[in-house]
CSV table of C-alpha atoms and ligand atoms in Angstrom, one decimal:
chain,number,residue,atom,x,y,z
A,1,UNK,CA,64.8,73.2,159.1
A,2,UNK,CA,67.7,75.0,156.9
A,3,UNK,CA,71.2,75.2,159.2
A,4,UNK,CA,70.8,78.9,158.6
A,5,UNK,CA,67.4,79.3,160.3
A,6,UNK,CA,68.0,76.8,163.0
A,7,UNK,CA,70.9,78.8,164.3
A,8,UNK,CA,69.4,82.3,163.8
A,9,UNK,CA,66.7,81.0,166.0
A,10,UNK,CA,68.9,79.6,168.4
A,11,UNK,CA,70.6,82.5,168.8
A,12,UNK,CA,67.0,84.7,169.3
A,13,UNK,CA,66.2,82.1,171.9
A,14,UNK,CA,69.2,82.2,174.0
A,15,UNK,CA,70.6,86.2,173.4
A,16,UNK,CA,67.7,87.6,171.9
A,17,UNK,CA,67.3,89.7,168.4
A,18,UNK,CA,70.1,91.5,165.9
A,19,UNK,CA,72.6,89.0,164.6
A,20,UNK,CA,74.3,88.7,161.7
A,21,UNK,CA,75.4,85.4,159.9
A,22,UNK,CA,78.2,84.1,158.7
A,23,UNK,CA,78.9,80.7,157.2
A,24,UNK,CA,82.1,79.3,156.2
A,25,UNK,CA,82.8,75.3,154.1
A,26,UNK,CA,84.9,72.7,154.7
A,27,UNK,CA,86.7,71.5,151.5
A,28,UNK,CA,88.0,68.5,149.4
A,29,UNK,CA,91.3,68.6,147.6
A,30,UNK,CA,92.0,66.6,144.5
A,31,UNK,CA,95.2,66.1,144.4
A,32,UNK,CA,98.2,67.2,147.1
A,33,UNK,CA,97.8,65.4,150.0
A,34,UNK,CA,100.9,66.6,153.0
A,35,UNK,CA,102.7,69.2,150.9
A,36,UNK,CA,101.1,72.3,152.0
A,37,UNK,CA,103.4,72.2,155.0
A,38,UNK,CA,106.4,71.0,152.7
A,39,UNK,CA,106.0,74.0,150.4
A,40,UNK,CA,104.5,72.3,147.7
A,41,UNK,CA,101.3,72.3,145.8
A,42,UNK,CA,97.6,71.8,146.7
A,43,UNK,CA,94.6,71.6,144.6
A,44,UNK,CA,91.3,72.0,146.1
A,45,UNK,CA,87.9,73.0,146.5
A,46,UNK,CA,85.4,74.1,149.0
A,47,UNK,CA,82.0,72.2,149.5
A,48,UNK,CA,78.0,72.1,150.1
A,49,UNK,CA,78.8,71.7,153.8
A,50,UNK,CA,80.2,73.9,156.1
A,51,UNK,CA,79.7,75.9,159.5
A,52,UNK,CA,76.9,78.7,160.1
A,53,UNK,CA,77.0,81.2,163.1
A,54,UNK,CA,75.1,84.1,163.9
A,55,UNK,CA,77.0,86.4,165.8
A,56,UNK,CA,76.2,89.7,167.5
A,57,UNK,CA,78.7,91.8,169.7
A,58,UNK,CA,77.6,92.6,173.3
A,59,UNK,CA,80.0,95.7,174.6
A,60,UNK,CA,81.3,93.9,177.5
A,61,UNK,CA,84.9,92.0,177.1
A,62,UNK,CA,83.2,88.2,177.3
A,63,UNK,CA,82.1,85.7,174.4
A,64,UNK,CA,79.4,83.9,174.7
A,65,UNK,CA,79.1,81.0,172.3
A,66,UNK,CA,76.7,77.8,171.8
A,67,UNK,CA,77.8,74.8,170.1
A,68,UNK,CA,73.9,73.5,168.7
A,69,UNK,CA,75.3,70.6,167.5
A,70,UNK,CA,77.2,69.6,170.7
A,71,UNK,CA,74.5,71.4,173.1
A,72,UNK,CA,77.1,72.9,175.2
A,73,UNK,CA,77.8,76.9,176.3
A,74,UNK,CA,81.1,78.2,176.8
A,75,UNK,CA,82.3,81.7,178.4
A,76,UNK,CA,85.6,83.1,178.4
A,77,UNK,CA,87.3,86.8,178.4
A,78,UNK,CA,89.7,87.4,175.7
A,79,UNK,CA,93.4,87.2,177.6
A,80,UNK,CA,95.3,84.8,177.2
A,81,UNK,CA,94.9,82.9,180.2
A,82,UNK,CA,91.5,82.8,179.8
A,83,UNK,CA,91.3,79.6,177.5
A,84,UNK,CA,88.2,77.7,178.0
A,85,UNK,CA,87.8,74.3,179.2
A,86,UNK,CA,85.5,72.9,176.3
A,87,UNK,CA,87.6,71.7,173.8
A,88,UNK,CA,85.1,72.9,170.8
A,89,UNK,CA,85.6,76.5,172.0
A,90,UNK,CA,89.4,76.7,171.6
A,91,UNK,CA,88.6,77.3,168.2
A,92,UNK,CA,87.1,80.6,168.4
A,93,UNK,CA,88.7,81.5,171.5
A,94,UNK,CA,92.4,81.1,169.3
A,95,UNK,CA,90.7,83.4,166.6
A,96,UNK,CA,90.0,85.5,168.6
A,97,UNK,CA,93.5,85.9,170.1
A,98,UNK,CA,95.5,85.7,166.8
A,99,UNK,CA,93.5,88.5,165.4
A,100,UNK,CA,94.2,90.3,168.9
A,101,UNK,CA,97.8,89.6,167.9
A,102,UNK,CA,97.1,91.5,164.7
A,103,UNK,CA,96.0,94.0,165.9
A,104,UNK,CA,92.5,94.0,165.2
A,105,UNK,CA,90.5,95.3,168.9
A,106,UNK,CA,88.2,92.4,169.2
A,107,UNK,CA,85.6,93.3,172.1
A,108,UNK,CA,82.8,90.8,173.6
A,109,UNK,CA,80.0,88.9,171.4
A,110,UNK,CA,77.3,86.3,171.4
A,111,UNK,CA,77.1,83.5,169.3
A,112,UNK,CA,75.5,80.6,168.2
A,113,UNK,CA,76.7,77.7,165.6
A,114,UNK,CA,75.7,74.7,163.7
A,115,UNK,CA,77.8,72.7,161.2
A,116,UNK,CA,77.3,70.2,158.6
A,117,UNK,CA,80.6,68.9,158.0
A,118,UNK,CA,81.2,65.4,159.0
A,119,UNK,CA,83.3,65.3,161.7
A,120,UNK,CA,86.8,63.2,161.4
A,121,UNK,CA,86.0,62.9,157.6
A,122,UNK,CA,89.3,64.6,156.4
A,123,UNK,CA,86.4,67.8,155.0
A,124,UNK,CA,88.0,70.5,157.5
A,125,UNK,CA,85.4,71.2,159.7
A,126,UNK,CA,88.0,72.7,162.3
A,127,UNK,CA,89.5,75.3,159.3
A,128,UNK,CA,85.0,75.7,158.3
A,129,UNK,CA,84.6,77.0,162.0
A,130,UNK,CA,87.8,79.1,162.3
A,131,UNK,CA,87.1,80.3,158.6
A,132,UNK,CA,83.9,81.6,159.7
A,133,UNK,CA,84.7,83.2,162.5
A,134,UNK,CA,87.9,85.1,161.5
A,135,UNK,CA,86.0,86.2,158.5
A,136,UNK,CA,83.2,87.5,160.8
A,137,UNK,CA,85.7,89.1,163.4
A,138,UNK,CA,87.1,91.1,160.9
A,139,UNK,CA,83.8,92.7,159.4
A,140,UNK,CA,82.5,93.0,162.7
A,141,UNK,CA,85.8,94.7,164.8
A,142,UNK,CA,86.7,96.5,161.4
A,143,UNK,CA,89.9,94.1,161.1
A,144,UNK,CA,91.4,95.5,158.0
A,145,UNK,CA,92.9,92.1,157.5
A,146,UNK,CA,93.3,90.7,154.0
A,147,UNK,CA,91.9,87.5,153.2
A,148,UNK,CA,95.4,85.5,153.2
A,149,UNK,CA,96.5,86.6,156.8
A,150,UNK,CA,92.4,85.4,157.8
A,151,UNK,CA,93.3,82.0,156.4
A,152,UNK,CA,96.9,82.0,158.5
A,153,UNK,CA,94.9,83.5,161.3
A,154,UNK,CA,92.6,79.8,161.6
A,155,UNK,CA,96.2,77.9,160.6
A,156,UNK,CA,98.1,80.1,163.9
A,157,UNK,CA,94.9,78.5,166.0
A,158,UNK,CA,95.2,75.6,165.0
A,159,UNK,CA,99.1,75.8,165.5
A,160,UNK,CA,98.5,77.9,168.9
A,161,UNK,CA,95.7,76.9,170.7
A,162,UNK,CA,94.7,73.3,169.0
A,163,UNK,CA,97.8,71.5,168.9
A,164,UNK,CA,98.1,70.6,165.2
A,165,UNK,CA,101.0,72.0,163.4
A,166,UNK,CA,98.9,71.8,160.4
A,167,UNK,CA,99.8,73.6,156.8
A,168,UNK,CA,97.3,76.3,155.4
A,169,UNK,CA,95.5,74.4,152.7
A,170,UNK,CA,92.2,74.0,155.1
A,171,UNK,CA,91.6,77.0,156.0
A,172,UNK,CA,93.1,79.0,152.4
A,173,UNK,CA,90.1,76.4,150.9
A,174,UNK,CA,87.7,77.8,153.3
A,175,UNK,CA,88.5,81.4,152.8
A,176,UNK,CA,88.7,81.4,149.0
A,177,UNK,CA,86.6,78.8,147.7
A,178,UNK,CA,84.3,79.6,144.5
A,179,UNK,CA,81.3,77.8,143.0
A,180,UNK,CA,82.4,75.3,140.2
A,181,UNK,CA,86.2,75.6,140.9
A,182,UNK,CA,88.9,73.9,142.3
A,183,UNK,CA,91.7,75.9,143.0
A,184,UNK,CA,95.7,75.1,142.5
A,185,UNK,CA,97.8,76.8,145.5
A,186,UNK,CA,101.5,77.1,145.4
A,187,UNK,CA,102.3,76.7,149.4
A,188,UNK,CA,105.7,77.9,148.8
A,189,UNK,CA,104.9,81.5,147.5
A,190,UNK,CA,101.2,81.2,147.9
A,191,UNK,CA,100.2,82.4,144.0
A,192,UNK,CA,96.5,80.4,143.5
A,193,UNK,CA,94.7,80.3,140.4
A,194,UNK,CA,91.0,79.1,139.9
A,195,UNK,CA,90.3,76.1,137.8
A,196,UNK,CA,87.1,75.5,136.6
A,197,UNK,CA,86.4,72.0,137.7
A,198,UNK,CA,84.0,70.4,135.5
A,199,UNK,CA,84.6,67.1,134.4
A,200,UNK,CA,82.0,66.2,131.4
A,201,UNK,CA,81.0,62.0,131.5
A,202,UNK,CA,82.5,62.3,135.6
A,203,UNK,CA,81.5,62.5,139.3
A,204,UNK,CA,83.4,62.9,142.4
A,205,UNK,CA,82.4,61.5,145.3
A,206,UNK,CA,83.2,60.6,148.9
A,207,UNK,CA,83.1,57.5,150.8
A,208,UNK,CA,83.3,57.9,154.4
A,209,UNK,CA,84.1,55.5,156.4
A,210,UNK,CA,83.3,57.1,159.5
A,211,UNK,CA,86.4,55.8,161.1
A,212,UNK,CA,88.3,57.9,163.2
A,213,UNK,CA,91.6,57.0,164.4
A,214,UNK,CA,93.0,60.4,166.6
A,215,UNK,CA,94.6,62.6,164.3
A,216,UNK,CA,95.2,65.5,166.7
A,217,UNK,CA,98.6,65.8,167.6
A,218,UNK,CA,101.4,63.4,167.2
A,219,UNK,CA,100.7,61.3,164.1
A,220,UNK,CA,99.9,64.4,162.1
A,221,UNK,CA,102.7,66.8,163.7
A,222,UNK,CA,105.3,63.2,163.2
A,223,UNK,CA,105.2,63.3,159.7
A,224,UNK,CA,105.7,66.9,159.4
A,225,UNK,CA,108.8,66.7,161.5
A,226,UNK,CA,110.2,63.9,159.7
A,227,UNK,CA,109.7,65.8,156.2
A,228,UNK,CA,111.6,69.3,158.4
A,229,UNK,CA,114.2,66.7,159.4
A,230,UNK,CA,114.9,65.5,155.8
A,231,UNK,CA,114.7,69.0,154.5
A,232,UNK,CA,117.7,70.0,157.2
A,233,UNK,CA,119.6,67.5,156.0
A,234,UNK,CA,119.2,68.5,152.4
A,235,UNK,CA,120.4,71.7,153.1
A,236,UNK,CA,116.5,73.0,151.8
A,237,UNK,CA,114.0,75.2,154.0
A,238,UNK,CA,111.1,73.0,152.9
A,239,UNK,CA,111.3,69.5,150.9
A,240,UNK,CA,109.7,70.8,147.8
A,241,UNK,CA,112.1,71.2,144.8
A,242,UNK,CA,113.8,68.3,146.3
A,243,UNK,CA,114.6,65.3,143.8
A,244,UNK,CA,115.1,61.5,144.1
A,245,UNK,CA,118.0,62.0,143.2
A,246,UNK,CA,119.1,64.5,146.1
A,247,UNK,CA,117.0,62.3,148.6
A,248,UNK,CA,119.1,59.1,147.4
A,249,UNK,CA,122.1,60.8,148.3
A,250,UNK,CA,121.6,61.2,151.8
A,251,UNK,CA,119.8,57.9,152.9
A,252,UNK,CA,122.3,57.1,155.0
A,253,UNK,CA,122.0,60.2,157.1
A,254,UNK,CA,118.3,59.8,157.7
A,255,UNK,CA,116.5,56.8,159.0
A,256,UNK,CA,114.5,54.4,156.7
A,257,UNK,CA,111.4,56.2,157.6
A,258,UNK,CA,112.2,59.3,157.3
A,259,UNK,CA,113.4,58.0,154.0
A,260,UNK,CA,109.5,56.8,153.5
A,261,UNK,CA,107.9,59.6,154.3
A,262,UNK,CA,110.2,62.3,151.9
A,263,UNK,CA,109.4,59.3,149.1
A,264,UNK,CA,105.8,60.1,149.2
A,265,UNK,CA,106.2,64.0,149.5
A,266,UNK,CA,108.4,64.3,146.6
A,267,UNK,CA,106.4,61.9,144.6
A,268,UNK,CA,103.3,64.0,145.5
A,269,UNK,CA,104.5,67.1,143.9
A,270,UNK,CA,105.1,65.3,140.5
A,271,UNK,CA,101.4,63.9,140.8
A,272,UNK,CA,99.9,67.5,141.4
A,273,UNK,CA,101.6,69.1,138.1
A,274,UNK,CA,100.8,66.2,136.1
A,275,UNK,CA,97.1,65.9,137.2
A,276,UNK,CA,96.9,69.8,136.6
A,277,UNK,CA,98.7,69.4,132.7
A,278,UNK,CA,96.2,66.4,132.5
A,279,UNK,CA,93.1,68.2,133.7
A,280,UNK,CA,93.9,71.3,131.0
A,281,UNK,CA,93.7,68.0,128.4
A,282,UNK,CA,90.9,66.6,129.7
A,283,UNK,CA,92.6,63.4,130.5
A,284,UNK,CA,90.7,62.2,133.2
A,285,UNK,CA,92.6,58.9,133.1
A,286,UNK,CA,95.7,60.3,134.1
A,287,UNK,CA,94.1,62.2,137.0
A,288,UNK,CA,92.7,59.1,137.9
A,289,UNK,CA,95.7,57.1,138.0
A,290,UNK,CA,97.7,59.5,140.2
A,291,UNK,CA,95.5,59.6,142.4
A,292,UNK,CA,95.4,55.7,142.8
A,293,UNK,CA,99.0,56.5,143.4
A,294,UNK,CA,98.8,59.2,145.8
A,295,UNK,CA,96.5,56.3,148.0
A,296,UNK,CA,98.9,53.8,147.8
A,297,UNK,CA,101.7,56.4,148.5
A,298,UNK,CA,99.4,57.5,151.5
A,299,UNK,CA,99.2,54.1,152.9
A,300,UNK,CA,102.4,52.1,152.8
A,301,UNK,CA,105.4,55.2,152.6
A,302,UNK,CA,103.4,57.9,154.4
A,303,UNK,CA,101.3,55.6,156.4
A,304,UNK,CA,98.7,57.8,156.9
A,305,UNK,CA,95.7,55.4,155.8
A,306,UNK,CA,94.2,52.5,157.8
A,307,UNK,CA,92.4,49.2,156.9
A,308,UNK,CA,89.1,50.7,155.8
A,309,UNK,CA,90.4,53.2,153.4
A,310,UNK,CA,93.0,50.4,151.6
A,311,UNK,CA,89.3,48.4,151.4
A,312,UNK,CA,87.6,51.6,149.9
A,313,UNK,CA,90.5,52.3,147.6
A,314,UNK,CA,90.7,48.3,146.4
A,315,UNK,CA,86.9,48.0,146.2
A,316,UNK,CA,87.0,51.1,143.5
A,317,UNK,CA,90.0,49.7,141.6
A,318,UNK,CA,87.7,46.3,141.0
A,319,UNK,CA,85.1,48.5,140.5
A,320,UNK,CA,86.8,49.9,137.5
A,321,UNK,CA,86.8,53.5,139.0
A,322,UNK,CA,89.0,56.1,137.1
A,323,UNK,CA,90.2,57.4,140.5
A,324,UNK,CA,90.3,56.9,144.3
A,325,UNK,CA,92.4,58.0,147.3
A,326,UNK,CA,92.6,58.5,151.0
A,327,UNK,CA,91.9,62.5,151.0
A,328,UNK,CA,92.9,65.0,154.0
A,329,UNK,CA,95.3,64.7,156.4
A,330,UNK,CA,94.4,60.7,157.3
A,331,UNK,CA,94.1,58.4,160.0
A,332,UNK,CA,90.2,57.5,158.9
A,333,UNK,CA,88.2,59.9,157.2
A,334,UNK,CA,86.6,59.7,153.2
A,335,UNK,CA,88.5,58.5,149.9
A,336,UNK,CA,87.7,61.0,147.3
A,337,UNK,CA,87.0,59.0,144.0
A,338,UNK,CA,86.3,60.3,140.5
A,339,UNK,CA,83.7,57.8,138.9
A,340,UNK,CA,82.8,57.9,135.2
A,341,UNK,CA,78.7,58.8,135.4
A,342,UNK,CA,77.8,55.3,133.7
A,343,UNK,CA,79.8,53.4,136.4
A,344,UNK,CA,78.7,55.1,139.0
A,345,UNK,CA,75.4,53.6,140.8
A,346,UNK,CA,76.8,50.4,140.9
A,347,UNK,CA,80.0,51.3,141.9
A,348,UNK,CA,78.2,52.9,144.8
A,349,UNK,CA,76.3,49.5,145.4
A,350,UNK,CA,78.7,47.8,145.5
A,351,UNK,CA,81.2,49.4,147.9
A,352,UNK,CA,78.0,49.6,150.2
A,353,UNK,CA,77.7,46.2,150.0
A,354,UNK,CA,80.8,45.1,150.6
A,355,UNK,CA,82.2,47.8,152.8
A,356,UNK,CA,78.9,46.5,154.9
A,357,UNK,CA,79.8,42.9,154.6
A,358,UNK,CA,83.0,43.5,155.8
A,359,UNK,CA,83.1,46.2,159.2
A,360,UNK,CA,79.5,46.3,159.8
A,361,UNK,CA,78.2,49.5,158.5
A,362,UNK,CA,77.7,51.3,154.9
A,363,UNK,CA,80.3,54.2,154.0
A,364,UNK,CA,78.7,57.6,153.7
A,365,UNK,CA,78.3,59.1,150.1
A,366,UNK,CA,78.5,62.6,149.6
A,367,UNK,CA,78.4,63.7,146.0
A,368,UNK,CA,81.0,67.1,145.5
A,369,UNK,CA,79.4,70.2,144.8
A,370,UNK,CA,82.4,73.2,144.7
A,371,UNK,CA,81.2,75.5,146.4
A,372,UNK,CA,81.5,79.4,147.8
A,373,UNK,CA,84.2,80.2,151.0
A,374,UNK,CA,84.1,82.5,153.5
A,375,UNK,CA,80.7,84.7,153.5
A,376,UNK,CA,78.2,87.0,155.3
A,377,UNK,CA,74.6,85.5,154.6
A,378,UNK,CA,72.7,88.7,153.7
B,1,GLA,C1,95.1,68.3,157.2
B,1,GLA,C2,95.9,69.7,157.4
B,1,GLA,C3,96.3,70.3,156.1
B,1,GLA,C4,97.0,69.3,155.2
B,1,GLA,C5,96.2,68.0,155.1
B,1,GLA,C6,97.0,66.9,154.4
B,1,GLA,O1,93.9,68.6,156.6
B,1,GLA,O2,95.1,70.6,158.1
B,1,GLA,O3,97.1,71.4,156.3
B,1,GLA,O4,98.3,69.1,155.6
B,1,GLA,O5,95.9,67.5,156.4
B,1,GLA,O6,97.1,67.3,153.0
């Protein structure tokens, strides 16, 4: 059965008739990996895989909400003290309270959901599910709120009510993806413009390794206070614009890791402006070899990768594979990987085989298909 129709049943089964549906994706990015919180550039895309609700308001002052996936109910009022206990409900519960702190008068509804997105993969399915919802909220409580403050509203829940200081490429991916384009994001003063993503004699694809090492809360919010602490010292609200140059002159003041981890972000922001001049060439080499960079960046300055991906990543490289990197925030999760279309079964063969050989188990292959954000389902 389609996600769509599973839910929409669910939701006649448990509430009864009259929802509406909403469905939200989860994303990939290129290119751009830990700058959206440094200011810097991002560059990516929504998916074929994302979360579906069905959603109907009930006039009282109580949600209502059903995790298919997870088979657990959750019920909670909309003050602030009345946070839920299941940990997949502070999701909606947060949107709901940061559009509250908008201003919009969200009331009681039901819901049911189902998702798609891998979990732990580094696709965003916690931006897909707040995506959906604060994009639903606002048609159904007459929100008024631009599309923007929607994606900041799932980025304050994750900051608020999740733990995870994160940056707002997720859920800006989630709200304003479009079929067949990637999309380049300036973090700093958050201009976008679509790119037609097409690459002719190319695929993208991801290997998960369904490893998951725990990303929530300290490893991910670490890095992003050592980039703020380097910042400081350089005088600079956010570590993009910064040089090698400026960062060189103030090693001394700033530990060797901190060093590290301002390496890779500075690095990263050369990477995303070249791959974008290459792309508008149609040098798919180039793209390719940043990205190769941006893993190995990843891994031994930002150290944000583990065993499995450095495998993936090395496997590709052998393979002869234009491009492959760790993508998302880290810690397990996919490597995105841009194959040339001739190399590509065996490349997938072969990293099955020895990915298998190696910690038991195949990687997951998802082929990319760019996809639509943010959406009612008529
Ligand atoms: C996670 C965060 C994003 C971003 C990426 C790394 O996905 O939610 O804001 O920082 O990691 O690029």
């Amino acid at each position: 059965m389609e996600m769509r129709e599973k839910v929409s049943a669910k939701f006649e089964e448990i509430f009864g008739e009259g929802a509406v549906m909403y469905a939200s994706p989860g994303r990939i990015n290129l290119i751009g990996e830990h700058t959206d919180y440094n200011g810097g550039f991002v560059f990516p895309g929504a998916v074929d895989k994302g979360i579906v609700a069905a959603i109907k308001l009930n006039g009282t002052d109580k949600v209502r909400a059903y995790a298919i996936d997870l088979d657990s109910h959750s019920e909670f009022g909309l003050n602030e003290e009345d946070k839920p206990a299941e940990s997949w409900a502070h999701y909606i519960f947060g949107v709901c309270r940061e559009m509250q702190k908008r201003g919009v008068k969200v009331g009681g509804f039901d819901t049911t959901f189902s998702g798609n997105v891998p979990l732990g993969a580094g696709m965003s399915s916690s931006a897909a599910l707040e995506s959906t919802f604060a994009f639903a909220l606002n048609e159904l409580f007459d929100g008024g709120i631009d599309k923007f403050e929607l994606a900041r509203v799932g980025q304050s829940t994750e900051h608020n009510y999740c733990g995870v200081k994160c940056g707002i490429m997720d859920q800006f991916a989630s709200v304003f993806g479009k079929a067949g384009n990637l999309m380049r994001l300036d973090c700093r003063s958050m201009e976008f413009e679509y790119f037609p993503f097409n690459p002719q004699g190319y695929k993208l694809v991801l290997l998960d390794s369904v490893v998951k090492h725990e990303l929530v809360g300290s490893p991910y919010n670490d890095r992003r206070e050592s980039c703020e602490r380097v910042a400081k010292v350089l005088g600079q609200e956010f570590l993009r614009g910064a040089t090698m140059e400026q960062l060189d002159a103030v090693k001394d003041q700033i530990s060797e890791e901190d060093y590290r981890r301002a390496r890779y972000v500075i690095g990263e922001e050369r990477r995303v402006l070249d791959v974008c001049e290459a792309l508008e060439k149609g040098d798919y080499e180039t793209v390719g070899a940043r990205m190769f960079e941006t893993h190995w960046g990843m891994s031994k300055d930002y150290e944000v990768s583990c065993e499995e991906l450095d495998f993936l990543a090395t496997v590709a490289e052998e393979c002869g594979v234009t491009g492959s990197r760790i993508m998302g925030g880290g810690f397990g999760g996919c490597t995105i990987n841009l194959v040339k279309d001739e190399l590509y079964d065996a490349f997938i063969a072969e990293a099955k085989k020895r990915f298998c050989e190696k910690y038991g188990h195949e990687p997951k292959v998802y082929p990319v298909v760019i996809s639509d954000g943010s959406r009612r389902l008529e």
